[in-house]
Amino acid sequence: MNVVMILTAVISFAVTALAGKLLIPALRRLHFGQSIREDGPTWHKQKQGTPTMGGIMFIVGSIAAVVIGYCVLWLTNGGLTDPLEQMQLFGGLIMALLFGLIGFLDDYIKVVKKRNLGLTAWQKIVGQVLVTALYLAALYIAGDRSTIINVPFLGQWDLGFFYYPILGILIIGIVNSVNLTDGIDGLCGSVTFIVAVFFMVVSTIAGQYGMKLLSTALAAACIGFLIYNLHPAKVFMGDTGSLFLGGMVVALGFGMNMEFILFFAGFIYCCESLSVILQVISFQTTGKRIFRMSPIHHHFELGGMSENKIVVLFSGVTLIMCVIGVFAFV
C-alpha cells in the first residue's frame, strides 16, 4: 500500500510540474492573462497579464495519479470492494472536476470574451447547486443513507430531513471559500497542501485507502503547482483551479464522513468567507468597513505584510487547526 501511495505522489507531482512547463508558454501565446481588480492593492497592477487557468496543471496531475494509483491498487490488492467507498473516491473526483469546469467557463469568459466578471452570480450558483445535487444523489444511490453527522467534540447528531439541505449548503460554502482564498501568490496552494496532508494522516488512521489515495494525489499536485505559483507567481490557478481544489477538499471531508471537521482543517477558508460577509454587512448597515479590504488576506497585505509572510502565517494557522482536528477525529 505504501508503494502505491508513493507512486501516486510521484505521478501527481511529476505530471503537474511537467504540465506547467508546457501549459504556461501556451497560455502566454494565447494571451490568457489575468485581469487585476481596480480596487485591489495598487502593487498588484504589475501582475496584470500573468497567465491564468494554471489550475489545469494540477487537475491533470491529480486525475492521472488517482486513476493510475487505483489501477495499481486494483492489480495488487483487488482495489476498493465497497461500492460506497468507490463512489466517495471517483464521485468526489468527478464532482471536483465539474466544479473546475464551472471555474474554467468563468475564466474563459473573462480572458477570451473580455467580460471581466465572467459568469454571472446566478449562473455560478445554478451550476454549483446542480453539481452538489448530483454528488449527494450519487452517494445516496451508492448506499450513504444515514442522516447522522459527526460534529467534532460534540458527538453524533441526526439531522433527519435537514441532512441534505445542510450538507448542500456546506459543500457550496466550502468550495466558494477555497475560491476566495486564491488572492495572493501561493496562498491557496499552500493552505490546501496542508489540508491534504491532514486528510492523508486521518485516512491512514481510519484505514480508508480511497481517501488516502485522493489526499496523496492532491498534496503532491499542490507542491507541483507551487513551483510556479509562489511569489512572484509565473501563473495563477484561476477559478478553474480554486473551484477544483474546493471540490477536492469537500470530497475528502465527505469521503471520510467528517463533513464538519472542515471547519477545523479549513479554518482559513472559513475566515476568508466570514471576512467578506462581515465586510458587506458592516458597509451596508453602517457605511463603515471592518477590514481594510476583504477577503482578509488583503487586510493583512494593506497593513504592510508581504505576500510571503501572509502565506507562512495562514499556512501556520492551518497547520495548528489541522493538529486540533486530528485530536478531534481521534
Short mmCIF file of C-alpha atoms in Angstrom, two decimals:
data_model
loop_
_atom_site.label_atom_id
_atom_site.label_comp_id
_atom_site.label_asym_id
_atom_site.label_seq_id
_atom_site.Cartn_x
_atom_site.Cartn_y
_atom_site.Cartn_z
CA MET A 1 0.00 0.00 0.00
CA ASN A 2 2.80 2.43 0.85
CA VAL A 3 4.38 1.73 -2.54
CA VAL A 4 1.09 2.62 -4.24
CA MET A 5 0.88 5.90 -2.34
CA ILE A 6 4.47 6.81 -3.15
CA LEU A 7 3.78 6.05 -6.83
CA THR A 8 0.62 8.18 -6.69
CA ALA A 9 2.52 11.11 -5.17
CA VAL A 10 5.35 10.87 -7.71
CA ILE A 11 2.94 10.74 -10.66
CA SER A 12 0.83 13.62 -9.36
CA PHE A 13 3.85 15.85 -8.73
CA ALA A 14 5.62 14.94 -11.97
CA VAL A 15 2.58 15.34 -14.23
CA THR A 16 1.68 18.68 -12.60
CA ALA A 17 5.23 20.02 -12.83
CA LEU A 18 5.65 18.84 -16.43
CA ALA A 19 2.26 20.26 -17.38
CA GLY A 20 3.48 23.64 -16.12
CA LYS A 21 6.44 23.55 -18.49
CA LEU A 22 4.05 23.03 -21.39
CA LEU A 23 1.00 24.98 -20.29
CA ILE A 24 2.48 28.29 -19.15
CA PRO A 25 4.11 29.14 -22.53
CA ALA A 26 0.88 28.09 -24.29
CA LEU A 27 -1.20 30.38 -22.05
CA ARG A 28 1.18 33.25 -22.83
CA ARG A 29 0.89 32.65 -26.58
CA LEU A 30 -2.91 32.63 -26.29
CA HIS A 31 -2.80 35.83 -24.17
CA PHE A 32 -4.78 34.14 -21.40
CA GLY A 33 -3.68 36.73 -18.86
CA GLN A 34 -5.20 37.68 -15.52
CA SER A 35 -7.10 40.96 -15.19
CA ILE A 36 -6.37 42.72 -11.90
CA ARG A 37 -9.14 44.32 -9.81
CA GLU A 38 -9.21 48.12 -9.97
CA ASP A 39 -10.00 48.34 -6.24
CA GLY A 40 -7.23 45.91 -5.23
CA PRO A 41 -3.79 46.73 -3.84
CA THR A 42 -2.04 49.08 -6.28
CA TRP A 43 1.11 46.92 -6.41
CA HIS A 44 -0.95 44.06 -7.85
CA LYS A 45 -1.07 46.00 -11.13
CA GLN A 46 2.34 44.59 -12.01
CA LYS A 47 0.71 41.14 -12.11
CA GLN A 48 -1.55 42.22 -14.97
CA GLY A 49 -1.28 39.73 -17.81
CA THR A 50 0.21 36.89 -15.75
CA PRO A 51 -1.13 33.64 -17.29
CA THR A 52 -4.23 32.26 -15.57
CA MET A 53 -6.14 28.95 -15.75
CA GLY A 54 -3.00 27.27 -14.41
CA GLY A 55 -5.23 25.04 -12.31
CA ILE A 56 -5.41 22.80 -15.37
CA MET A 57 -1.92 21.65 -14.34
CA PHE A 58 -2.91 20.08 -11.04
CA ILE A 59 -6.29 18.91 -12.33
CA VAL A 60 -4.48 16.78 -14.93
CA GLY A 61 -1.89 15.70 -12.35
CA SER A 62 -4.46 14.71 -9.72
CA ILE A 63 -6.68 12.77 -12.12
CA ALA A 64 -3.74 10.91 -13.70
CA ALA A 65 -2.34 9.99 -10.29
CA VAL A 66 -5.65 8.78 -8.85
CA VAL A 67 -6.52 6.69 -11.91
CA ILE A 68 -3.07 5.09 -12.19
CA GLY A 69 -2.80 4.66 -8.42
CA TYR A 70 -6.17 2.96 -8.28
CA CYS A 71 -5.28 0.64 -11.18
CA VAL A 72 -2.09 -0.42 -9.41
CA LEU A 73 -4.05 -0.86 -6.17
CA TRP A 74 -6.60 -2.99 -8.01
CA LEU A 75 -3.89 -5.16 -9.59
CA THR A 76 -2.04 -5.68 -6.30
CA ASN A 77 -4.79 -5.69 -3.65
CA GLY A 78 -8.06 -6.01 -5.56
CA GLY A 79 -8.92 -2.29 -5.33
CA LEU A 80 -11.80 -0.96 -3.27
CA THR A 81 -14.56 -3.55 -2.88
CA ASP A 82 -17.15 -1.33 -1.14
CA PRO A 83 -19.38 0.48 -3.73
CA LEU A 84 -19.79 3.45 -1.38
CA GLU A 85 -16.03 3.80 -0.94
CA GLN A 86 -15.60 3.65 -4.72
CA MET A 87 -18.22 6.36 -5.16
CA GLN A 88 -16.63 8.51 -2.45
CA LEU A 89 -13.35 8.33 -4.38
CA PHE A 90 -14.43 8.65 -8.00
CA GLY A 91 -17.65 10.55 -7.33
CA GLY A 92 -15.64 13.07 -5.31
CA LEU A 93 -13.06 13.38 -8.07
CA ILE A 94 -15.75 13.91 -10.72
CA MET A 95 -17.50 16.47 -8.50
CA ALA A 96 -14.23 18.41 -8.16
CA LEU A 97 -13.72 18.20 -11.92
CA LEU A 98 -17.22 19.59 -12.56
CA PHE A 99 -16.59 22.46 -10.15
CA GLY A 100 -13.34 23.06 -12.02
CA LEU A 101 -15.30 23.12 -15.28
CA ILE A 102 -17.53 25.88 -13.91
CA GLY A 103 -14.38 27.78 -12.99
CA PHE A 104 -12.94 27.18 -16.46
CA LEU A 105 -16.04 28.65 -18.10
CA ASP A 106 -15.76 31.66 -15.79
CA ASP A 107 -12.08 32.14 -16.62
CA TYR A 108 -12.66 31.60 -20.34
CA ILE A 109 -15.33 34.32 -20.48
CA LYS A 110 -13.04 36.71 -18.58
CA VAL A 111 -9.89 36.26 -20.68
CA VAL A 112 -11.27 35.30 -24.09
CA LYS A 113 -14.62 37.06 -24.25
CA LYS A 114 -13.13 40.04 -22.36
CA ARG A 115 -16.05 40.12 -19.93
CA ASN A 116 -14.29 40.98 -16.69
CA LEU A 117 -16.89 39.48 -14.34
CA GLY A 118 -17.09 36.12 -16.16
CA LEU A 119 -20.17 34.07 -15.39
CA THR A 120 -22.98 35.87 -13.59
CA ALA A 121 -23.58 35.09 -9.93
CA TRP A 122 -26.78 33.22 -10.80
CA GLN A 123 -25.05 31.12 -13.44
CA LYS A 124 -22.38 30.12 -10.93
CA ILE A 125 -24.90 29.28 -8.21
CA VAL A 126 -27.14 27.22 -10.50
CA GLY A 127 -24.13 25.29 -11.79
CA GLN A 128 -22.81 24.66 -8.29
CA VAL A 129 -26.21 23.56 -6.99
CA LEU A 130 -26.54 21.06 -9.84
CA VAL A 131 -23.07 19.62 -9.23
CA THR A 132 -23.75 19.40 -5.48
CA ALA A 133 -27.10 17.69 -6.01
CA LEU A 134 -25.56 15.15 -8.39
CA TYR A 135 -22.81 14.35 -5.90
CA LEU A 136 -25.16 13.87 -2.95
CA ALA A 137 -27.54 11.79 -5.10
CA ALA A 138 -24.62 9.58 -6.21
CA LEU A 139 -23.61 8.99 -2.59
CA TYR A 140 -27.20 8.15 -1.69
CA ILE A 141 -27.52 5.64 -4.55
CA ALA A 142 -24.18 4.09 -3.57
CA GLY A 143 -25.52 3.41 -0.07
CA ASP A 144 -24.92 6.53 2.01
CA ARG A 145 -28.41 6.66 3.55
CA SER A 146 -27.51 7.85 7.04
CA THR A 147 -28.66 11.29 8.16
CA ILE A 148 -26.21 11.31 11.08
CA ILE A 149 -23.23 13.65 11.10
CA ASN A 150 -20.13 13.65 13.30
CA VAL A 151 -19.56 17.01 14.96
CA PRO A 152 -16.05 17.40 16.46
CA PHE A 153 -16.07 17.30 20.29
CA LEU A 154 -19.91 17.19 20.29
CA GLY A 155 -20.54 13.65 19.05
CA GLN A 156 -23.13 12.47 16.55
CA TRP A 157 -26.21 14.42 15.50
CA ASP A 158 -29.13 13.12 13.48
CA LEU A 159 -30.24 15.89 11.11
CA GLY A 160 -33.15 13.95 9.67
CA PHE A 161 -34.98 15.86 6.93
CA PHE A 162 -32.45 18.72 7.08
CA TYR A 163 -29.44 16.48 6.32
CA TYR A 164 -29.19 17.06 2.57
CA PRO A 165 -30.06 20.79 2.53
CA ILE A 166 -27.47 21.49 5.25
CA LEU A 167 -24.77 19.42 3.57
CA GLY A 168 -25.59 21.02 0.22
CA ILE A 169 -25.09 24.49 1.71
CA LEU A 170 -21.87 23.29 3.37
CA ILE A 171 -20.47 21.98 0.07
CA ILE A 172 -21.17 25.18 -1.85
CA GLY A 173 -19.92 27.29 1.06
CA ILE A 174 -16.60 25.43 1.36
CA VAL A 175 -15.99 25.39 -2.40
CA ASN A 176 -16.51 29.14 -2.66
CA SER A 177 -14.44 29.76 0.47
CA VAL A 178 -11.49 27.98 -1.13
CA ASN A 179 -12.08 30.15 -4.20
CA LEU A 180 -11.84 33.31 -2.07
CA THR A 181 -8.55 32.11 -0.57
CA ASP A 182 -6.93 32.34 -4.00
CA GLY A 183 -5.94 36.00 -3.88
CA ILE A 184 -2.17 36.22 -3.43
CA ASP A 185 0.75 34.20 -4.77
CA GLY A 186 0.99 30.71 -3.28
CA LEU A 187 -1.70 31.12 -0.63
CA CYS A 188 -4.44 28.75 -1.76
CA GLY A 189 -1.99 26.08 -2.90
CA SER A 190 -0.02 26.19 0.37
CA VAL A 191 -3.08 26.06 2.63
CA THR A 192 -4.65 23.28 0.57
CA PHE A 193 -1.41 21.26 0.68
CA ILE A 194 -1.56 21.24 4.49
CA VAL A 195 -5.25 20.32 4.43
CA ALA A 196 -4.46 17.44 2.05
CA VAL A 197 -1.69 16.20 4.37
CA PHE A 198 -4.17 16.34 7.25
CA PHE A 199 -6.51 14.04 5.36
CA MET A 200 -3.59 11.76 4.49
CA VAL A 201 -2.99 11.34 8.23
CA VAL A 202 -6.60 10.74 9.27
CA SER A 203 -7.34 8.44 6.32
CA THR A 204 -4.31 6.36 7.31
CA ILE A 205 -5.58 6.16 10.89
CA ALA A 206 -9.06 5.17 9.68
CA GLY A 207 -7.78 2.75 7.04
CA GLN A 208 -9.72 4.46 4.25
CA TYR A 209 -7.46 3.80 1.29
CA GLY A 210 -9.63 5.59 -1.26
CA MET A 211 -9.35 8.86 0.62
CA LYS A 212 -5.65 8.26 1.27
CA LEU A 213 -5.18 7.90 -2.48
CA LEU A 214 -7.13 11.10 -3.17
CA SER A 215 -5.41 13.18 -0.49
CA THR A 216 -1.95 11.95 -1.54
CA ALA A 217 -2.60 12.95 -5.15
CA LEU A 218 -3.89 16.36 -4.06
CA ALA A 219 -0.96 17.11 -1.76
CA ALA A 220 1.63 16.21 -4.40
CA ALA A 221 -0.23 18.18 -7.09
CA CYS A 222 -0.22 21.28 -4.87
CA ILE A 223 3.56 21.03 -4.48
CA GLY A 224 3.96 20.63 -8.24
CA PHE A 225 1.88 23.75 -8.80
CA LEU A 226 3.61 25.84 -6.12
CA ILE A 227 6.86 25.56 -8.10
CA TYR A 228 5.27 28.09 -10.46
CA ASN A 229 2.86 29.87 -8.13
CA LEU A 230 4.99 31.00 -5.18
CA HIS A 231 5.78 34.73 -5.17
CA PRO A 232 6.43 36.07 -7.72
CA ALA A 233 3.93 33.81 -9.47
CA LYS A 234 4.59 32.71 -13.03
CA VAL A 235 0.99 31.51 -13.34
CA PHE A 236 -2.31 31.80 -11.44
CA MET A 237 -4.65 28.88 -10.87
CA GLY A 238 -7.74 30.93 -11.77
CA ASP A 239 -11.26 29.88 -10.82
CA THR A 240 -10.51 26.73 -12.83
CA GLY A 241 -8.08 25.67 -10.15
CA SER A 242 -9.58 27.13 -6.99
CA LEU A 243 -13.04 25.63 -7.56
CA PHE A 244 -11.44 22.26 -8.35
CA LEU A 245 -9.43 22.46 -5.10
CA GLY A 246 -12.62 23.33 -3.24
CA GLY A 247 -14.30 20.26 -4.71
CA MET A 248 -11.36 18.07 -3.70
CA VAL A 249 -11.40 19.36 -0.12
CA VAL A 250 -15.14 18.66 0.07
CA ALA A 251 -14.65 15.19 -1.43
CA LEU A 252 -12.10 14.37 1.27
CA GLY A 253 -14.25 15.64 4.13
CA PHE A 254 -17.37 13.88 2.92
CA GLY A 255 -15.49 10.76 1.89
CA MET A 256 -14.15 10.45 5.43
CA ASN A 257 -17.65 11.11 6.86
CA MET A 258 -16.07 14.09 8.58
CA GLU A 259 -18.04 16.89 6.97
CA PHE A 260 -17.83 19.31 9.88
CA ILE A 261 -14.13 18.68 10.52
CA LEU A 262 -13.72 21.01 7.55
CA PHE A 263 -14.35 23.90 9.95
CA PHE A 264 -11.06 22.93 11.62
CA ALA A 265 -8.94 21.83 8.67
CA GLY A 266 -10.48 24.55 6.50
CA PHE A 267 -10.34 27.24 9.18
CA ILE A 268 -8.56 29.72 6.89
CA TYR A 269 -11.11 29.13 4.11
CA CYS A 270 -13.89 29.91 6.58
CA CYS A 271 -12.13 33.06 7.81
CA GLU A 272 -11.81 34.29 4.22
CA SER A 273 -15.56 33.88 3.62
CA LEU A 274 -16.53 35.29 7.00
CA SER A 275 -14.42 38.40 6.40
CA VAL A 276 -16.30 39.07 3.14
CA ILE A 277 -19.69 38.52 4.78
CA LEU A 278 -18.88 40.79 7.74
CA GLN A 279 -17.45 43.46 5.45
CA VAL A 280 -20.58 43.55 3.31
CA ILE A 281 -22.95 43.58 6.30
CA SER A 282 -20.99 46.33 8.05
CA PHE A 283 -20.74 48.54 4.96
CA GLN A 284 -24.40 48.15 4.04
CA THR A 285 -25.68 48.79 7.56
CA THR A 286 -23.23 51.40 8.90
CA GLY A 287 -21.35 52.62 5.83
CA LYS A 288 -18.08 51.61 7.53
CA ARG A 289 -15.65 48.80 6.75
CA ILE A 290 -14.32 46.39 9.37
CA PHE A 291 -11.29 45.41 7.32
CA ARG A 292 -9.02 47.49 5.10
CA MET A 293 -10.12 45.15 2.31
CA SER A 294 -11.70 41.70 2.10
CA PRO A 295 -11.06 38.80 1.81
CA ILE A 296 -8.96 39.04 4.94
CA HIS A 297 -5.60 38.25 3.30
CA HIS A 298 -5.85 41.66 1.59
CA HIS A 299 -6.41 43.27 5.02
CA PHE A 300 -3.02 41.97 6.14
CA GLU A 301 -1.45 42.91 2.82
CA LEU A 302 -2.67 46.51 3.02
CA GLY A 303 -1.36 46.57 6.59
CA GLY A 304 2.15 46.15 5.22
CA MET A 305 2.65 42.39 5.44
CA SER A 306 4.36 40.81 2.42
CA GLU A 307 2.67 38.10 0.39
CA ASN A 308 5.21 35.50 1.53
CA LYS A 309 4.65 36.35 5.20
CA ILE A 310 0.88 36.07 4.78
CA VAL A 311 1.31 32.64 3.16
CA VAL A 312 3.52 31.50 6.06
CA LEU A 313 1.10 32.91 8.66
CA PHE A 314 -2.03 31.42 7.11
CA SER A 315 -0.29 28.08 6.49
CA GLY A 316 0.88 28.02 10.11
CA VAL A 317 -2.64 28.67 11.38
CA THR A 318 -3.93 25.91 9.11
CA LEU A 319 -1.33 23.51 10.48
CA ILE A 320 -2.31 24.29 14.07
CA MET A 321 -6.02 23.85 13.33
CA CYS A 322 -5.33 20.58 11.50
CA VAL A 323 -3.46 19.25 14.55
CA ILE A 324 -6.51 20.16 16.66
CA GLY A 325 -8.62 18.42 14.01
CA VAL A 326 -6.59 15.22 14.39
CA PHE A 327 -7.33 15.20 18.12
CA ALA A 328 -10.99 15.88 17.37
CA PHE A 329 -11.02 12.92 14.99
CA VAL A 330 -9.18 10.52 17.30
#
